mmCIF file of C-alpha atoms and ligand atoms in Angstrom:
data_model
loop_
_atom_site.group_PDB
_atom_site.id
_atom_site.type_symbol
_atom_site.label_atom_id
_atom_site.label_comp_id
_atom_site.label_asym_id
_atom_site.label_seq_id
_atom_site.Cartn_x
_atom_site.Cartn_y
_atom_site.Cartn_z
ATOM 1 C CA MET A 1 0.000 0.013 0.021
ATOM 2 C CA LYS A 2 1.585 3.196 -1.108
ATOM 3 C CA ILE A 3 0.223 6.252 0.635
ATOM 4 C CA ILE A 4 0.712 10.012 0.506
ATOM 5 C CA MET A 5 -0.340 12.337 3.284
ATOM 6 C CA LEU A 6 -1.677 15.718 2.074
ATOM 7 C CA GLY A 7 -2.606 18.669 4.225
ATOM 8 C CA ALA A 8 -1.464 21.998 5.530
ATOM 9 C CA PRO A 9 1.657 22.152 7.794
ATOM 10 C CA GLY A 10 0.415 21.220 11.256
ATOM 11 C CA ALA A 11 -2.756 19.418 9.881
ATOM 12 C CA GLY A 12 -1.659 16.218 11.653
ATOM 13 C CA LYS A 13 -0.025 14.408 8.755
ATOM 14 C CA GLY A 14 2.944 13.159 10.750
ATOM 15 C CA THR A 15 0.732 12.138 13.753
ATOM 16 C CA GLN A 16 -1.468 10.085 11.438
ATOM 17 C CA ALA A 17 1.376 8.778 9.293
ATOM 18 C CA LYS A 18 3.105 7.248 12.302
ATOM 19 C CA MET A 19 -0.095 5.431 13.308
ATOM 20 C CA ILE A 20 -0.633 4.158 9.804
ATOM 21 C CA ALA A 21 2.964 2.960 9.605
ATOM 22 C CA ASP A 22 2.587 1.059 12.891
ATOM 23 C CA LYS A 23 -0.777 -0.568 11.966
ATOM 24 C CA TYR A 24 0.120 -1.580 8.381
ATOM 25 C CA ALA A 25 3.785 -2.328 9.114
ATOM 26 C CA ILE A 26 5.159 -0.041 6.357
ATOM 27 C CA PRO A 27 7.947 2.644 6.681
ATOM 28 C CA HIS A 28 6.989 6.224 7.591
ATOM 29 C CA ILE A 29 9.007 8.480 5.297
ATOM 30 C CA SER A 30 8.993 12.221 6.323
ATOM 31 C CA THR A 31 11.106 14.529 4.250
ATOM 32 C CA GLY A 32 10.917 17.122 7.164
ATOM 33 C CA ASP A 33 12.362 14.479 9.466
ATOM 34 C CA ILE A 34 15.091 13.606 6.966
ATOM 35 C CA PHE A 35 16.065 17.329 6.590
ATOM 36 C CA ARG A 36 15.980 17.780 10.421
ATOM 37 C CA ALA A 37 18.202 14.763 11.015
ATOM 38 C CA ASN A 38 20.663 16.152 8.406
ATOM 39 C CA ILE A 39 20.713 19.542 10.192
ATOM 40 C CA LYS A 40 21.288 17.858 13.469
ATOM 41 C CA ASN A 41 24.168 15.866 12.010
ATOM 42 C CA GLY A 42 25.683 18.910 10.352
ATOM 43 C CA THR A 43 25.663 17.436 6.812
ATOM 44 C CA GLU A 44 25.997 19.531 3.597
ATOM 45 C CA LEU A 45 22.267 18.793 2.783
ATOM 46 C CA GLY A 46 21.321 19.860 6.270
ATOM 47 C CA LYS A 47 23.211 23.210 5.961
ATOM 48 C CA LYS A 48 21.503 23.894 2.614
ATOM 49 C CA ALA A 49 17.984 22.750 3.657
ATOM 50 C CA LYS A 50 18.102 24.796 6.878
ATOM 51 C CA GLU A 51 18.521 28.090 4.957
ATOM 52 C CA TYR A 52 15.015 27.479 3.417
ATOM 53 C CA MET A 53 13.347 25.832 6.308
ATOM 54 C CA ASP A 54 14.119 28.563 8.850
ATOM 55 C CA LYS A 55 12.446 31.069 6.567
ATOM 56 C CA GLY A 56 9.324 28.873 6.124
ATOM 57 C CA LEU A 57 10.238 28.207 2.396
ATOM 58 C CA LEU A 58 10.282 24.885 0.641
ATOM 59 C CA VAL A 59 13.588 23.239 0.066
ATOM 60 C CA PRO A 60 14.356 23.306 -3.693
ATOM 61 C CA ASP A 61 13.186 20.244 -5.729
ATOM 62 C CA GLU A 62 16.712 19.433 -6.694
ATOM 63 C CA LEU A 63 17.531 18.663 -3.059
ATOM 64 C CA THR A 64 14.334 16.833 -2.357
ATOM 65 C CA VAL A 65 13.138 14.692 -5.343
ATOM 66 C CA ASP A 66 16.027 12.253 -5.824
ATOM 67 C CA LEU A 67 16.263 11.723 -2.036
ATOM 68 C CA VAL A 68 12.707 10.438 -1.926
ATOM 69 C CA ILE A 69 12.870 8.543 -5.121
ATOM 70 C CA ASP A 70 15.970 6.616 -3.842
ATOM 71 C CA ARG A 71 14.398 6.089 -0.533
ATOM 72 C CA VAL A 72 11.207 4.463 -1.866
ATOM 73 C CA ALA A 73 13.353 2.138 -4.058
ATOM 74 C CA GLN A 74 14.816 0.510 -0.996
ATOM 75 C CA GLU A 75 14.043 -3.087 0.065
ATOM 76 C CA ASP A 76 11.898 -2.202 3.104
ATOM 77 C CA CYS A 77 9.483 -0.146 0.774
ATOM 78 C CA LYS A 78 8.605 -3.165 -1.315
ATOM 79 C CA ASN A 79 5.210 -3.669 0.451
ATOM 80 C CA GLY A 80 4.510 -0.002 0.566
ATOM 81 C CA TYR A 81 5.142 3.202 2.574
ATOM 82 C CA VAL A 82 3.515 6.313 3.860
ATOM 83 C CA LEU A 83 5.031 9.485 2.475
ATOM 84 C CA ASP A 84 4.641 12.538 4.856
ATOM 85 C CA GLY A 85 5.498 15.983 3.522
ATOM 86 C CA PHE A 86 6.311 14.801 0.031
ATOM 87 C CA PRO A 87 5.218 15.643 -2.666
ATOM 88 C CA ARG A 88 4.650 19.339 -1.848
ATOM 89 C CA THR A 89 4.684 20.752 -5.319
ATOM 90 C CA ILE A 90 3.260 19.556 -8.725
ATOM 91 C CA PRO A 91 6.809 18.967 -10.236
ATOM 92 C CA GLN A 92 7.581 16.744 -7.170
ATOM 93 C CA ALA A 93 4.443 14.757 -7.748
ATOM 94 C CA GLU A 94 5.167 14.341 -11.469
ATOM 95 C CA SER A 95 8.760 13.195 -10.760
ATOM 96 C CA LEU A 96 7.469 10.653 -8.263
ATOM 97 C CA ASP A 97 4.817 9.405 -10.591
ATOM 98 C CA LYS A 98 7.301 9.081 -13.397
ATOM 99 C CA ALA A 99 9.818 7.099 -11.291
ATOM 100 C CA LEU A 100 6.929 4.818 -10.001
ATOM 101 C CA ASP A 101 5.536 4.301 -13.535
ATOM 102 C CA GLU A 102 8.939 3.115 -14.785
ATOM 103 C CA ARG A 103 8.689 0.370 -12.155
ATOM 104 C CA GLY A 104 4.982 -0.414 -12.961
ATOM 105 C CA GLU A 105 3.855 1.001 -9.641
ATOM 106 C CA LYS A 106 1.465 3.819 -8.523
ATOM 107 C CA ILE A 107 0.267 5.691 -5.474
ATOM 108 C CA ASP A 108 -2.852 3.942 -4.067
ATOM 109 C CA TYR A 109 -4.106 6.612 -1.689
ATOM 110 C CA ALA A 110 -3.538 10.376 -1.295
ATOM 111 C CA ILE A 111 -5.119 11.090 2.087
ATOM 112 C CA ASN A 112 -5.908 14.860 2.555
ATOM 113 C CA VAL A 113 -6.156 15.777 6.255
ATOM 114 C CA GLU A 114 -8.438 18.863 6.217
ATOM 115 C CA VAL A 115 -7.869 21.470 8.900
ATOM 116 C CA PRO A 116 -8.748 25.183 8.578
ATOM 117 C CA ASP A 117 -5.891 27.835 8.771
ATOM 118 C CA ASP A 118 -7.187 29.259 12.108
ATOM 119 C CA ASN A 119 -6.708 25.901 13.960
ATOM 120 C CA ILE A 120 -3.204 25.444 12.381
ATOM 121 C CA ILE A 121 -1.583 28.526 14.104
ATOM 122 C CA ASN A 122 -2.713 27.218 17.537
ATOM 123 C CA ARG A 123 -1.513 23.674 16.746
ATOM 124 C CA MET A 124 1.841 24.743 15.696
ATOM 125 C CA SER A 125 2.642 26.948 18.641
ATOM 126 C CA GLY A 126 1.750 24.013 20.946
ATOM 127 C CA ARG A 127 3.708 21.407 18.946
ATOM 128 C CA ARG A 128 6.714 19.800 20.588
ATOM 129 C CA ALA A 129 9.001 17.486 18.674
ATOM 130 C CA CYS A 130 11.564 14.865 19.609
ATOM 131 C CA LEU A 131 14.654 15.124 17.331
ATOM 132 C CA SER A 132 15.877 11.708 18.624
ATOM 133 C CA CYS A 133 12.963 9.424 17.627
ATOM 134 C CA GLY A 134 10.708 11.721 15.621
ATOM 135 C CA ALA A 135 7.727 11.688 17.991
ATOM 136 C CA THR A 136 5.366 14.747 17.978
ATOM 137 C CA TYR A 137 3.246 16.000 20.872
ATOM 138 C CA HIS A 138 1.054 18.949 21.638
ATOM 139 C CA ILE A 139 1.247 20.803 24.976
ATOM 140 C CA VAL A 140 -2.621 20.750 25.340
ATOM 141 C CA HIS A 141 -3.998 18.157 22.913
ATOM 142 C CA ILE A 142 -1.383 15.421 23.020
ATOM 143 C CA PRO A 143 0.725 16.062 26.294
ATOM 144 C CA THR A 144 3.634 14.034 27.466
ATOM 145 C CA LYS A 145 3.685 12.267 30.875
ATOM 146 C CA VAL A 146 6.546 14.581 31.991
ATOM 147 C CA GLU A 147 6.570 18.044 30.586
ATOM 148 C CA GLY A 148 9.266 18.659 27.911
ATOM 149 C CA ILE A 149 10.437 14.938 27.827
ATOM 150 C CA CYS A 150 9.660 12.340 25.038
ATOM 151 C CA ASP A 151 7.441 9.549 26.408
ATOM 152 C CA ARG A 152 8.957 7.198 23.779
ATOM 153 C CA CYS A 153 12.669 7.752 24.156
ATOM 154 C CA GLY A 154 13.264 10.090 27.125
ATOM 155 C CA ALA A 155 14.959 12.796 25.056
ATOM 156 C CA GLU A 156 14.316 16.477 25.576
ATOM 157 C CA LEU A 157 11.575 17.904 23.338
ATOM 158 C CA ILE A 158 12.073 21.104 21.252
ATOM 159 C CA LEU A 159 9.869 23.815 19.807
ATOM 160 C CA ARG A 160 10.798 23.865 16.133
ATOM 161 C CA ASP A 161 12.259 27.076 14.765
ATOM 162 C CA ASP A 162 9.889 27.072 11.904
ATOM 163 C CA ASP A 163 6.816 26.811 14.264
ATOM 164 C CA LYS A 164 7.066 30.499 15.205
ATOM 165 C CA PRO A 165 3.765 32.344 14.235
ATOM 166 C CA GLU A 166 5.418 34.508 11.608
ATOM 167 C CA THR A 167 7.031 31.500 9.972
ATOM 168 C CA VAL A 168 3.810 29.465 10.209
ATOM 169 C CA LYS A 169 2.001 32.214 8.358
ATOM 170 C CA LYS A 170 4.576 32.080 5.496
ATOM 171 C CA ARG A 171 4.348 28.342 5.445
ATOM 172 C CA LEU A 172 0.646 28.452 5.068
ATOM 173 C CA ASP A 173 0.742 30.923 2.098
ATOM 174 C CA ILE A 174 3.183 28.513 0.415
ATOM 175 C CA TYR A 175 1.020 25.637 1.143
ATOM 176 C CA HIS A 176 -2.067 27.283 -0.459
ATOM 177 C CA GLU A 177 0.036 28.419 -3.452
ATOM 178 C CA GLN A 178 2.199 25.338 -4.163
ATOM 179 C CA THR A 179 0.863 22.326 -2.314
ATOM 180 C CA GLN A 180 -2.977 22.630 -2.332
ATOM 181 C CA PRO A 181 -3.039 22.099 -6.072
ATOM 182 C CA LEU A 182 -2.032 18.475 -5.395
ATOM 183 C CA ILE A 183 -5.503 17.749 -4.041
ATOM 184 C CA ASP A 184 -6.879 18.157 -7.639
ATOM 185 C CA TYR A 185 -3.896 16.386 -9.080
ATOM 186 C CA TYR A 186 -4.549 13.189 -7.020
ATOM 187 C CA SER A 187 -8.324 13.520 -7.350
ATOM 188 C CA GLU A 188 -7.898 13.399 -11.131
ATOM 189 C CA LYS A 189 -5.916 10.191 -10.678
ATOM 190 C CA GLY A 190 -8.673 8.676 -8.564
ATOM 191 C CA ALA A 191 -6.295 8.378 -5.586
ATOM 192 C CA LEU A 192 -7.769 11.106 -3.331
ATOM 193 C CA ALA A 193 -9.459 10.382 0.050
ATOM 194 C CA GLU A 194 -10.398 13.212 2.389
ATOM 195 C CA VAL A 195 -10.621 13.176 6.213
ATOM 196 C CA ASP A 196 -11.654 15.889 8.768
ATOM 197 C CA GLY A 197 -8.475 16.634 10.660
ATOM 198 C CA THR A 198 -10.222 18.793 13.296
ATOM 199 C CA LYS A 199 -11.467 15.672 15.048
ATOM 200 C CA ASP A 200 -9.619 14.032 17.906
ATOM 201 C CA MET A 201 -6.570 12.182 16.607
ATOM 202 C CA LYS A 202 -8.015 8.789 17.350
ATOM 203 C CA ASP A 203 -11.191 9.585 15.450
ATOM 204 C CA VAL A 204 -9.219 10.891 12.507
ATOM 205 C CA PHE A 205 -7.300 7.592 12.435
ATOM 206 C CA ALA A 206 -10.568 5.602 12.595
ATOM 207 C CA ASP A 207 -11.644 7.446 9.546
ATOM 208 C CA ILE A 208 -8.381 6.659 7.796
ATOM 209 C CA VAL A 209 -8.642 2.982 8.593
ATOM 210 C CA GLY A 210 -12.217 2.992 7.197
ATOM 211 C CA ILE A 211 -10.621 4.176 3.895
ATOM 212 C CA LEU A 212 -7.525 1.864 3.876
ATOM 213 C CA GLY A 213 -9.354 -1.180 5.264
ATOM 214 C CA GLU A 214 -8.614 -3.213 8.425
HETATM 215 P P1 LIG B 301 2.112 17.877 10.336
HETATM 216 O O1 LIG B 301 2.813 16.586 10.235
HETATM 217 O O2 LIG B 301 0.874 17.846 9.398
HETATM 218 O O3 LIG B 301 2.892 19.184 10.192
HETATM 219 P P2 LIG B 301 1.788 17.081 13.106
HETATM 220 O O4 LIG B 301 1.229 15.769 12.918
HETATM 221 O O5 LIG B 301 3.056 17.400 13.638
HETATM 222 O O6 LIG B 301 1.365 17.846 11.785
HETATM 223 O O7 LIG B 301 0.666 17.856 14.042
HETATM 224 C C1 LIG B 301 0.790 19.258 14.391
HETATM 225 C C2 LIG B 301 0.439 19.456 15.819
HETATM 226 O O8 LIG B 301 -0.870 19.233 16.109
HETATM 227 C C3 LIG B 301 1.267 18.566 16.772
HETATM 228 O O9 LIG B 301 1.570 19.223 17.997
HETATM 229 C C4 LIG B 301 0.267 17.387 17.130
HETATM 230 O O10 LIG B 301 0.615 16.700 18.402
HETATM 231 C C5 LIG B 301 -1.018 18.132 17.008
HETATM 232 N N1 LIG B 301 -2.134 17.280 16.553
HETATM 233 C C6 LIG B 301 -2.122 16.356 15.545
HETATM 234 N N2 LIG B 301 -3.304 15.774 15.315
HETATM 235 C C7 LIG B 301 -4.194 16.367 16.174
HETATM 236 C C8 LIG B 301 -5.607 16.353 16.348
HETATM 237 N N3 LIG B 301 -6.331 15.475 15.645
HETATM 238 N N4 LIG B 301 -6.159 17.223 17.370
HETATM 239 C C9 LIG B 301 -5.387 18.086 18.006
HETATM 240 N N5 LIG B 301 -4.043 18.141 17.813
HETATM 241 C C10 LIG B 301 -3.468 17.406 16.925
HETATM 242 P P1 LIG B 302 7.491 19.264 7.743
HETATM 243 O O1 LIG B 302 8.320 18.527 8.801
HETATM 244 O O2 LIG B 302 6.876 18.257 6.768
HETATM 245 O O3 LIG B 302 6.638 20.288 8.303
HETATM 246 O O4 LIG B 302 8.686 20.064 6.854
HETATM 247 C C1 LIG B 302 9.478 21.129 7.474
HETATM 248 C C2 LIG B 302 10.131 21.921 6.440
HETATM 249 O O5 LIG B 302 11.033 21.044 5.574
HETATM 250 C C3 LIG B 302 9.164 22.518 5.379
HETATM 251 O O6 LIG B 302 8.673 23.706 5.835
HETATM 252 C C4 LIG B 302 10.122 22.656 4.167
HETATM 253 O O7 LIG B 302 10.996 23.780 4.326
HETATM 254 C C5 LIG B 302 10.974 21.453 4.217
HETATM 255 N N1 LIG B 302 10.374 20.301 3.435
HETATM 256 C C6 LIG B 302 9.946 19.132 3.845
HETATM 257 N N2 LIG B 302 9.460 18.377 2.832
HETATM 258 C C7 LIG B 302 9.617 19.089 1.694
HETATM 259 C C8 LIG B 302 9.342 18.944 0.359
HETATM 260 N N3 LIG B 302 8.702 17.785 -0.031
HETATM 261 N N4 LIG B 302 9.716 19.906 -0.546
HETATM 262 C C9 LIG B 302 10.295 21.005 -0.170
HETATM 263 N N5 LIG B 302 10.574 21.246 1.170
HETATM 264 C C10 LIG B 302 10.244 20.375 2.172
#
């Protein structure tokens, strides 16, 4: 099962993608996580990506597309995967489709997690992320047992630099301009499924399972 998560930054793509990956035993591939790991490890890719990410801009396609296409060709992806944060532009989607088509494959589901912009700003300011294991929490909606500490691995949580309200606003503008057109793109391919992302995370997940099957 090859799945793409669509939705605004902060809609809950990562939260749901992790639950999908666990239930269906497929890898969760988040381009944002890959870039943040590269920044943490001080790689050349990380240095370049950071310049864009800190400003709320998209990392250029040249740095992003091959990375994902190589990743989905790996052995652990042969039964499927859930892509989170990719594609984010029409050219990214076209490059992915072309690479999959060459292998006789296609995306089965593009799940759009629908959340209005007003809710997003609140979610992002409360988001806390673990850079060690990739877990995500929310100080009000999805709190940790001990404040500031990851339940899963015990590392200290951070407030992402790009979750500041000014940067979130920019990211939302870019989302509407460059990423939202992907909803029509996947609809035309018959792969689109939509869920109401304003519900409780467990209810959103139940709706997704209703689409993907038990
Ligand atoms: P995305 O991957 O789309 O950027 P995240 O999954 O990181 O979004 O979620 C953004 C923030 O909202 C996080 O703090 C997360 O814990 C919280 N969140 C996710 N899903 C829900 C939900 N259904 N209700 C309330 N808060 C949520
Ligand atoms: P995310 O963790 O998905 O919210 O991504 C954080 C940031 O990483 C984004 O705001 C972009 O700067 C960058 N990024 C992640 N995925 C992509 C992508 N597919 N294309 C371009 N930039 C990306």
